[in-house]
Coordinates of C-alpha atoms and ligand atoms in Angstrom, one line a residue:
M1 CA -14.6 -79.7 -4.5
P2 CA -11.9 -77.2 -3.8
A3 CA -8.9 -76.7 -5.8
L4 CA -6.8 -73.9 -4.4
V5 CA -3.9 -72.1 -6.1
L6 CA -1.2 -70.5 -3.9
L7 CA 1.2 -68.3 -5.8
G8 CA 3.7 -65.5 -5.4
A9 CA 2.3 -62.0 -5.8
Q10 CA 5.7 -60.3 -6.2
W11 CA 9.1 -61.4 -7.5
G12 CA 9.2 -64.7 -5.6
D13 CA 10.4 -65.6 -2.1
E14 CA 7.2 -64.3 -0.5
G15 CA 6.9 -67.3 1.8
K16 CA 5.0 -69.7 -0.4
G17 CA 6.7 -72.7 1.2
K18 CA 5.5 -71.7 4.6
A19 CA 2.0 -71.0 3.4
T20 CA 1.8 -74.3 1.6
D21 CA 3.1 -76.2 4.5
L22 CA 0.6 -74.5 6.8
L23 CA -2.3 -75.7 4.6
G24 CA -0.7 -79.0 3.9
G25 CA -2.3 -80.7 6.9
S26 CA -5.8 -80.1 5.5
V27 CA -5.2 -80.9 1.9
D28 CA -5.0 -84.2 0.1
Y29 CA -2.7 -83.2 -2.8
V30 CA 0.0 -80.5 -3.2
V31 CA 0.9 -79.9 -6.8
R32 CA 3.9 -78.0 -8.3
Y33 CA 2.7 -76.8 -11.8
Q34 CA 5.7 -74.9 -13.2
G35 CA 9.3 -74.1 -12.7
G36 CA 11.9 -76.5 -11.4
N37 CA 14.8 -76.4 -8.9
N38 CA 15.2 -72.6 -9.5
A39 CA 12.7 -72.4 -6.6
G40 CA 13.9 -72.3 -3.0
H41 CA 11.1 -72.7 -0.5
T42 CA 12.0 -72.7 3.2
V43 CA 9.7 -74.5 5.6
V44 CA 10.2 -74.3 9.4
V45 CA 8.5 -77.1 11.4
G46 CA 9.2 -76.8 15.1
D47 CA 13.0 -76.6 15.4
Q48 CA 13.5 -78.2 12.0
K49 CA 14.2 -76.1 8.9
Y50 CA 13.8 -77.6 5.4
A51 CA 14.9 -76.0 2.1
L52 CA 12.9 -77.5 -0.8
H53 CA 13.7 -76.7 -4.5
L54 CA 11.9 -79.1 -6.7
L55 CA 9.6 -81.0 -4.4
P56 CA 6.2 -79.6 -3.4
S57 CA 6.2 -78.3 0.2
G58 CA 3.3 -80.7 0.9
I59 CA 5.9 -83.4 1.1
L60 CA 6.4 -82.5 4.7
S61 CA 2.7 -83.2 5.6
P62 CA 2.0 -86.9 6.2
G63 CA -1.3 -87.8 4.6
C64 CA -0.7 -85.4 1.7
T65 CA 0.3 -86.6 -1.8
P66 CA 2.9 -84.4 -3.4
V67 CA 2.6 -84.1 -7.2
I68 CA 5.1 -82.8 -9.8
G69 CA 2.8 -81.8 -12.7
N70 CA 3.4 -81.8 -16.4
G71 CA 4.4 -78.1 -16.4
V72 CA 7.4 -78.6 -14.2
V73 CA 11.0 -79.2 -15.5
V74 CA 12.7 -81.9 -13.5
D75 CA 16.5 -82.3 -13.0
P76 CA 16.7 -86.0 -11.9
S77 CA 20.0 -85.6 -10.1
V78 CA 18.5 -82.8 -8.0
L79 CA 15.3 -84.8 -7.4
F80 CA 17.1 -87.7 -6.0
S81 CA 19.5 -85.7 -3.8
E82 CA 16.5 -83.8 -2.4
L83 CA 14.6 -87.1 -1.8
N84 CA 17.6 -88.7 -0.1
G85 CA 18.1 -85.6 2.1
L86 CA 14.5 -85.8 3.3
N87 CA 14.6 -89.6 3.8
E88 CA 17.7 -89.2 6.0
R89 CA 15.7 -86.8 8.2
G90 CA 12.9 -89.3 8.5
V91 CA 10.5 -87.8 6.0
D92 CA 8.4 -90.3 4.0
T93 CA 8.6 -89.4 0.3
S94 CA 7.1 -92.6 -1.1
K95 CA 3.8 -91.0 -2.1
L96 CA 5.4 -88.6 -4.6
L97 CA 3.9 -88.7 -8.1
I98 CA 5.6 -87.3 -11.2
S99 CA 3.9 -86.6 -14.5
G100 CA 5.3 -88.6 -17.4
N101 CA 4.9 -85.5 -19.5
A102 CA 7.1 -83.3 -17.3
H103 CA 10.3 -82.3 -19.2
I104 CA 13.7 -83.2 -18.0
I105 CA 16.5 -80.7 -17.4
T106 CA 19.4 -82.4 -19.2
P107 CA 23.1 -81.7 -18.4
Y108 CA 23.4 -79.8 -21.7
N109 CA 20.6 -77.4 -20.7
V110 CA 22.4 -76.5 -17.5
T111 CA 25.5 -75.8 -19.6
V112 CA 23.6 -73.7 -22.1
D113 CA 22.0 -71.7 -19.3
K114 CA 25.4 -70.9 -17.8
V115 CA 27.2 -70.0 -21.1
T116 CA 24.3 -67.9 -22.3
E117 CA 24.4 -65.8 -19.2
R118 CA 28.2 -65.4 -19.5
F119 CA 27.7 -64.4 -23.1
L120 CA 25.1 -61.8 -22.2
G121 CA 27.7 -60.0 -20.0
K122 CA 26.2 -57.0 -18.3
R123 CA 22.8 -57.7 -20.0
K124 CA 22.5 -61.0 -18.2
I125 CA 19.2 -62.0 -16.5
G126 CA 20.9 -63.3 -13.4
T127 CA 19.3 -66.7 -13.7
T128 CA 19.8 -69.4 -11.1
G129 CA 21.9 -71.3 -13.6
R130 CA 19.8 -74.5 -13.2
G131 CA 19.0 -74.9 -16.9
I132 CA 15.4 -73.7 -16.6
G133 CA 15.2 -71.4 -19.6
P134 CA 17.0 -73.7 -22.1
T135 CA 14.8 -76.6 -21.0
Y136 CA 11.6 -74.7 -21.5
A137 CA 13.0 -73.4 -24.8
D138 CA 13.5 -77.0 -25.9
K139 CA 10.0 -77.9 -24.9
I140 CA 8.6 -75.0 -27.0
N141 CA 11.0 -75.9 -29.9
R142 CA 9.7 -79.5 -29.7
V143 CA 13.1 -81.0 -29.0
G144 CA 12.6 -81.5 -25.3
I145 CA 13.1 -84.8 -23.4
R146 CA 10.1 -85.9 -21.3
V147 CA 10.2 -88.2 -18.3
Q148 CA 8.3 -90.9 -20.3
D149 CA 11.1 -90.9 -22.9
L150 CA 13.4 -92.6 -20.5
Y151 CA 11.5 -95.8 -21.0
D152 CA 12.3 -96.2 -24.7
E153 CA 16.0 -96.1 -25.4
S154 CA 15.7 -95.7 -29.1
I155 CA 13.3 -92.8 -28.9
L156 CA 15.4 -91.2 -26.2
T157 CA 18.5 -91.5 -28.4
Q158 CA 16.7 -89.9 -31.4
K159 CA 15.4 -87.1 -29.2
V160 CA 18.7 -86.3 -27.6
E161 CA 20.3 -86.3 -31.0
A162 CA 17.8 -83.9 -32.3
A163 CA 18.2 -81.6 -29.3
L164 CA 22.0 -81.7 -29.6
D165 CA 22.2 -81.1 -33.3
G166 CA 21.7 -77.4 -33.2
K167 CA 23.1 -77.0 -29.7
N168 CA 26.4 -78.4 -30.6
Q169 CA 26.7 -75.9 -33.4
L170 CA 26.0 -73.2 -31.0
L171 CA 28.3 -74.5 -28.3
T172 CA 31.3 -75.0 -30.6
K173 CA 30.9 -72.2 -33.0
V174 CA 29.5 -69.4 -30.9
F175 CA 30.4 -70.2 -27.3
N176 CA 33.7 -71.9 -28.0
R177 CA 32.9 -75.0 -26.0
R178 CA 33.3 -78.6 -26.7
A179 CA 30.5 -80.6 -28.4
I180 CA 28.4 -82.8 -26.2
E181 CA 28.0 -86.5 -27.1
T182 CA 24.6 -88.0 -27.5
G183 CA 25.7 -91.4 -26.2
Q184 CA 27.0 -89.9 -23.0
V185 CA 23.9 -88.0 -22.3
V186 CA 21.6 -91.0 -23.0
E187 CA 23.7 -93.2 -20.7
E188 CA 23.4 -90.7 -17.9
L189 CA 19.7 -90.2 -18.4
L190 CA 19.0 -94.0 -18.5
T191 CA 20.6 -94.4 -15.0
Y192 CA 17.5 -92.5 -13.6
A193 CA 14.9 -94.5 -15.5
E194 CA 14.3 -97.3 -13.0
K195 CA 14.7 -95.1 -10.0
L196 CA 12.1 -92.8 -11.3
R197 CA 9.6 -95.5 -12.3
P198 CA 7.8 -95.9 -9.0
Y199 CA 6.8 -92.2 -9.0
V200 CA 5.8 -91.8 -12.6
A201 CA 2.0 -91.5 -13.1
D202 CA -0.8 -90.1 -15.2
T203 CA -1.1 -87.2 -12.9
V204 CA -3.8 -85.5 -14.9
L205 CA -6.1 -88.5 -14.3
V206 CA -5.1 -88.8 -10.7
L207 CA -5.8 -85.1 -9.9
N208 CA -9.1 -84.9 -11.8
K209 CA -10.4 -88.1 -10.2
A210 CA -9.3 -86.7 -6.8
L211 CA -11.4 -83.6 -7.4
D212 CA -14.4 -85.7 -8.5
D213 CA -14.0 -87.5 -5.2
D214 CA -14.2 -84.2 -3.3
K215 CA -10.5 -84.3 -2.3
V216 CA -8.7 -81.0 -1.6
V217 CA -6.0 -80.1 -4.1
L218 CA -3.5 -77.3 -3.5
F219 CA -1.4 -75.9 -6.4
E220 CA 1.9 -74.5 -5.2
G221 CA 3.5 -71.9 -7.4
G222 CA 7.2 -71.4 -7.8
Q223 CA 8.7 -67.9 -8.4
G224 CA 6.1 -65.1 -8.6
T225 CA 3.7 -63.0 -10.7
L226 CA 6.3 -60.5 -11.8
L227 CA 8.7 -63.3 -12.9
D228 CA 6.0 -64.8 -15.2
I229 CA 7.1 -65.2 -18.8
D230 CA 3.9 -63.4 -20.0
H231 CA 2.9 -61.1 -17.2
G232 CA 6.2 -60.4 -15.6
T233 CA 9.0 -57.8 -16.2
Y234 CA 10.1 -59.5 -19.4
P235 CA 12.9 -60.3 -20.2
F236 CA 13.9 -60.3 -16.5
V237 CA 11.7 -63.2 -15.8
T238 CA 11.7 -67.0 -15.5
S239 CA 10.6 -69.1 -18.4
S240 CA 7.3 -70.4 -17.2
N241 CA 3.9 -69.2 -16.0
P242 CA 3.8 -68.9 -12.2
T243 CA 0.5 -67.0 -12.5
A244 CA -2.9 -68.7 -11.9
G245 CA -3.5 -69.9 -15.4
G246 CA -0.2 -71.9 -15.2
A247 CA -1.8 -74.0 -12.5
C248 CA -4.3 -75.3 -15.2
T249 CA -1.9 -75.9 -18.1
G250 CA 0.8 -77.2 -15.8
S251 CA -1.4 -79.8 -14.2
G252 CA -4.2 -80.7 -16.6
V253 CA -7.0 -79.4 -14.3
G254 CA -9.5 -77.1 -15.9
P255 CA -10.1 -73.5 -14.7
T256 CA -13.7 -74.4 -13.7
K257 CA -12.3 -76.5 -10.9
I258 CA -10.3 -73.7 -9.2
S259 CA -12.2 -72.3 -6.3
R260 CA -9.7 -70.0 -4.7
V261 CA -6.5 -68.2 -5.8
I262 CA -4.3 -67.0 -2.9
G263 CA -1.5 -64.5 -3.5
I264 CA 1.4 -64.7 -1.1
L265 CA 2.5 -61.2 -0.4
K266 CA 5.5 -60.0 1.6
A267 CA 4.9 -57.0 3.8
Y268 CA 7.7 -55.3 1.9
T269 CA 9.3 -56.3 -1.5
T270 CA 12.4 -58.3 -2.5
R271 CA 13.8 -59.4 -5.8
V272 CA 16.7 -61.7 -6.8
G273 CA 18.6 -61.2 -10.2
A274 CA 18.4 -58.3 -12.6
G275 CA 15.5 -56.2 -13.7
P276 CA 13.4 -53.2 -12.7
F277 CA 12.3 -52.7 -9.1
P278 CA 10.8 -49.3 -8.4
T279 CA 10.8 -49.4 -4.6
E280 CA 14.3 -50.8 -4.3
L281 CA 16.3 -49.3 -1.4
F282 CA 20.1 -48.6 -1.5
D283 CA 20.3 -47.2 2.0
E284 CA 20.4 -48.5 5.6
D285 CA 16.7 -49.3 5.5
G286 CA 17.3 -51.7 2.6
E287 CA 20.2 -53.2 4.5
A288 CA 18.0 -53.5 7.7
L289 CA 15.2 -55.3 5.8
R290 CA 17.8 -57.7 4.3
R291 CA 19.3 -58.3 7.7
I292 CA 16.1 -58.6 9.8
G293 CA 14.3 -60.5 7.1
H294 CA 17.2 -62.8 6.4
E295 CA 16.8 -62.0 2.7
R296 CA 19.4 -64.3 1.2
G297 CA 18.5 -66.7 -1.6
V298 CA 17.7 -70.3 -0.6
T299 CA 18.9 -71.6 -4.0
T300 CA 21.9 -69.5 -5.0
G301 CA 22.8 -67.8 -1.7
R302 CA 22.6 -64.4 -3.4
D303 CA 21.6 -61.3 -1.3
R304 CA 18.1 -60.3 -2.2
R305 CA 17.4 -56.8 -3.3
C306 CA 15.0 -55.2 -0.8
G307 CA 12.5 -52.3 -0.9
W308 CA 9.3 -51.0 0.6
F309 CA 5.9 -52.5 -0.2
D310 CA 4.5 -51.7 -3.7
A311 CA 0.7 -51.6 -3.9
V312 CA 0.8 -51.1 -7.6
I313 CA 2.4 -54.5 -8.0
A314 CA -0.1 -56.0 -5.5
R315 CA -3.1 -54.6 -7.5
Y316 CA -1.5 -56.0 -10.7
A317 CA -1.2 -59.4 -9.1
T318 CA -4.8 -59.3 -8.0
R319 CA -5.8 -58.6 -11.6
V320 CA -3.7 -61.1 -13.6
N321 CA -4.3 -63.9 -11.2
G322 CA -7.9 -63.2 -10.2
L323 CA -6.8 -63.4 -6.6
T324 CA -9.5 -64.2 -4.0
D325 CA -7.2 -63.7 -1.0
F326 CA -3.8 -62.6 0.1
F327 CA -1.6 -64.3 2.7
L328 CA 0.6 -61.4 4.0
T329 CA 4.0 -62.7 5.3
K330 CA 6.8 -61.3 7.3
L331 CA 4.9 -58.5 9.0
D332 CA 7.1 -59.1 12.0
V333 CA 10.2 -57.9 10.0
L334 CA 8.7 -54.4 9.9
T335 CA 8.6 -54.1 13.8
G336 CA 10.7 -51.2 15.0
W337 CA 10.3 -48.7 12.2
E338 CA 8.8 -45.5 13.3
Q339 CA 7.4 -44.7 9.9
I340 CA 6.8 -47.2 7.1
P341 CA 6.6 -45.9 3.5
V342 CA 4.3 -47.7 1.1
C343 CA 4.3 -47.1 -2.6
V344 CA 0.8 -46.2 -3.7
A345 CA 1.4 -45.1 -7.3
Y346 CA 4.3 -44.2 -9.7
E347 CA 5.5 -41.0 -11.2
I348 CA 6.3 -41.6 -14.9
D349 CA 7.4 -38.6 -17.0
G350 CA 5.9 -36.2 -14.4
K351 CA 2.5 -38.0 -14.4
R352 CA 0.9 -40.0 -11.6
V353 CA 0.2 -43.5 -12.7
E354 CA -2.0 -45.8 -10.6
E355 CA -1.5 -49.1 -12.5
L356 CA 1.5 -51.1 -13.7
P357 CA 2.5 -49.6 -17.1
Y358 CA 2.5 -52.1 -19.9
S359 CA 5.5 -50.4 -21.5
Q360 CA 8.8 -51.8 -20.3
S361 CA 10.5 -48.4 -20.8
D362 CA 7.9 -46.7 -18.6
F363 CA 8.3 -49.3 -15.9
H364 CA 12.1 -48.9 -16.0
H365 CA 11.9 -45.3 -15.0
A366 CA 8.8 -45.4 -12.8
K367 CA 9.5 -43.5 -9.5
P368 CA 7.5 -44.6 -6.5
I369 CA 5.1 -42.2 -4.8
Y370 CA 5.0 -43.0 -1.2
E371 CA 2.4 -42.7 1.6
T372 CA 3.9 -43.1 5.0
L373 CA 2.2 -45.2 7.7
P374 CA 3.0 -45.1 11.4
G375 CA 5.0 -48.1 12.6
W376 CA 4.9 -50.1 15.8
S377 CA 7.6 -51.3 18.3
E378 CA 5.8 -54.1 20.1
D379 CA 6.9 -57.8 19.5
I380 CA 4.2 -59.3 17.3
T381 CA 5.6 -62.8 16.9
K382 CA 3.2 -64.3 19.5
A383 CA 0.1 -62.7 18.1
K384 CA -2.6 -65.3 17.4
T385 CA -5.5 -63.1 16.4
F386 CA -5.8 -59.9 14.4
A387 CA -6.9 -58.1 17.7
D388 CA -3.5 -59.2 19.3
L389 CA -1.7 -56.9 16.9
P390 CA -0.8 -53.3 17.9
K391 CA -3.2 -50.8 16.5
N392 CA -0.6 -49.4 14.0
A393 CA 0.2 -52.9 12.7
Q394 CA -3.6 -53.5 12.3
A395 CA -3.8 -50.3 10.4
Y396 CA -0.9 -51.2 8.2
V397 CA -2.5 -54.5 7.2
K398 CA -5.9 -52.8 6.6
A399 CA -4.2 -50.1 4.4
L400 CA -2.4 -52.8 2.3
E401 CA -5.6 -54.7 1.9
E402 CA -7.5 -51.6 0.8
M403 CA -4.8 -50.8 -1.8
S404 CA -4.2 -54.3 -3.1
G405 CA -7.8 -55.3 -4.0
A406 CA -8.3 -58.6 -2.2
P407 CA -8.9 -59.6 1.5
I408 CA -5.8 -60.4 3.6
S409 CA -6.9 -63.8 5.0
A410 CA -3.7 -64.7 6.8
I411 CA -0.8 -62.9 8.3
G412 CA 2.7 -64.3 8.9
V413 CA 4.3 -63.0 12.1
G414 CA 7.3 -65.4 12.1
P415 CA 8.8 -68.2 10.0
G416 CA 7.3 -71.1 12.0
R417 CA 4.2 -73.0 11.0
T418 CA 2.3 -71.7 14.0
E419 CA 3.5 -68.1 13.7
T420 CA 0.5 -67.2 11.6
I421 CA -2.7 -65.3 12.2
E422 CA -5.6 -66.9 10.4
V423 CA -8.2 -64.2 9.6
N424 CA -10.5 -66.2 7.3
S425 CA -10.2 -69.9 6.7
F426 CA -8.9 -71.1 3.3
I427 CA -10.6 -74.5 3.2
Ligands
GDP1 P1 9.3 -69.0 -1.1 O1 10.3 -69.1 -2.1 O2 8.1 -68.1 -1.5 O3 8.8 -70.3 -0.5 O4 10.0 -68.2 0.1 P2 11.5 -68.4 0.7 O5 11.5 -69.6 1.5 O6 12.5 -68.3 -0.4 O7 11.7 -67.1 1.5 C1 10.8 -66.7 2.6 C2 11.6 -66.7 3.9 O8 10.8 -66.1 4.9 C3 11.9 -68.1 4.5 O9 13.1 -68.0 5.1 C4 10.8 -68.3 5.5 O10 11.1 -69.2 6.5 C5 10.5 -66.9 6.0 N1 9.2 -66.6 6.4 C6 8.0 -67.0 5.8 N2 7.0 -66.3 6.4 C7 7.5 -65.6 7.4 C8 7.0 -64.7 8.3 O11 5.8 -64.4 8.4 N3 7.9 -64.0 9.2 C9 9.2 -64.3 9.1 N4 10.0 -63.6 9.9 N5 9.8 -65.1 8.2 C10 8.9 -65.7 7.4
IMO2 P1 11.0 -69.1 -5.5 O1 10.0 -70.2 -5.9 C1 13.2 -65.5 -6.6 C2 14.7 -65.4 -10.7 C3 16.2 -65.5 -10.9 C4 16.4 -64.7 -12.2 C5 15.1 -65.1 -13.0 C6 15.3 -66.1 -14.1 O2 11.9 -69.5 -4.4 O3 10.2 -67.8 -5.2 P2 15.7 -68.8 -13.9 O4 16.8 -69.5 -13.3 O5 14.4 -69.1 -13.4 O6 15.8 -68.8 -15.4 O7 16.0 -67.2 -13.5 O8 14.2 -65.5 -12.0 N1 14.1 -66.5 -9.9 C7 13.7 -66.4 -8.7 N2 13.7 -65.3 -7.8 N3 12.6 -66.7 -6.2 C8 12.6 -67.8 -7.1 O9 11.9 -68.9 -6.8 C9 13.2 -67.7 -8.3 N4 13.3 -68.5 -9.4 C10 13.9 -67.8 -10.4 O10 16.9 -64.9 -9.9 O11 16.3 -63.3 -11.9
MG3 MG1 12.3 -68.8 -2.5

């Protein structure tokens, strides 16, 4: 039975946390499959606001088992501070499962992330500084530390030694930093071993058995399609695969089990960090989107870059993810604009281009070609059905759907769990 993937269709911060939380009541498992605490997912339940970084948003739904899959990178200190924060607010986190194959973000990887960015100077990526890239690099270089390594001190010591061998050369000779001692790192990592033990499980087996038993499993992406290491705006990307295929490799569930892939799509566009962004606005409209949409990073507190909706990107997300549906968020933020421009194609070297160019240089100087749609001024935050929306808001949604290549099955009209119009049911 159904495995659903819910992922970001743009550059992250589309409202994945809210969408996962909304479905959380009807699903049995919510699985994070990639990324780590670079994510910042805001969930508003009644008058309570939660900011989750590493934990799946399903942790807020009683009855749902949250799972951190093998594709995630785990910073144990962040994990425990997030768990403690939720426990203090009365949230039961005891059902959490963590894959023994998930890689650990070690303190030296956080250091390497920060010094690398500093070293890149104005060419920096603008990472979240959480050690994500270096941890995935260690994984691919086969010198990573996995959760299961914490349960064999001798193996752990050998692995940390192997990882630090090259890194200490780099830190001392290139970055002019002090070398990191194996013993110190091992000691720190071992302090987490027993605390982690109750959560560690063979999550591949658990999830596949659950699907055999007709349970509903929801995969929650971090980041977004354009931040994907393979399909995003490389090198201005994160170091994992937020796209749909990542849900399979990052959890050990085969693609034949996935029944639906839902792209979370903001009614306009935002981006955090460096990299190309054709519809970015540098005027008062951009400022207004940032202010009205509260577009400030949940993880790093950086202002998000803001721009109009880009249908070229949405079509691309439909293609690379095989999207079956969109969940359109933050439509309410656009209330009050008389006219709303939407990017329908790019102009590159004087030519009209309908699809995302594969060439990085072309994308860097793509100019948006806009169509302007009429806006609305009525408050839409209380709308419960599509028919409750003003005619122009309906037309805006329909136009986006037409341009983006998949049905819009839900519409967010406010940050709260209930501020959502469900057009087609997901489960
Ligand atoms: P995520 O990283 O994709 O989970 O998204 P973030 O939580 O970083 O950013 C999305 C923000 O938009 C959060 O503050 C949400 O509470 C908020 N949000 C989500 N959906 C809606 C919506 O439909 N309307 C409004 N006004 N805010 C929303
Ligand atoms: P959620 O899940 C928006 C961006 C960073 C940087 C690039 C690489 O909340 O949508 P990294 O630390 O991952 O190596 O940084 O990716 N980035 C995000 N931008 N939302 C996120 O997560 C992001 N996670 C990483 O700003 O440009
Ligand atoms: Mg976010």
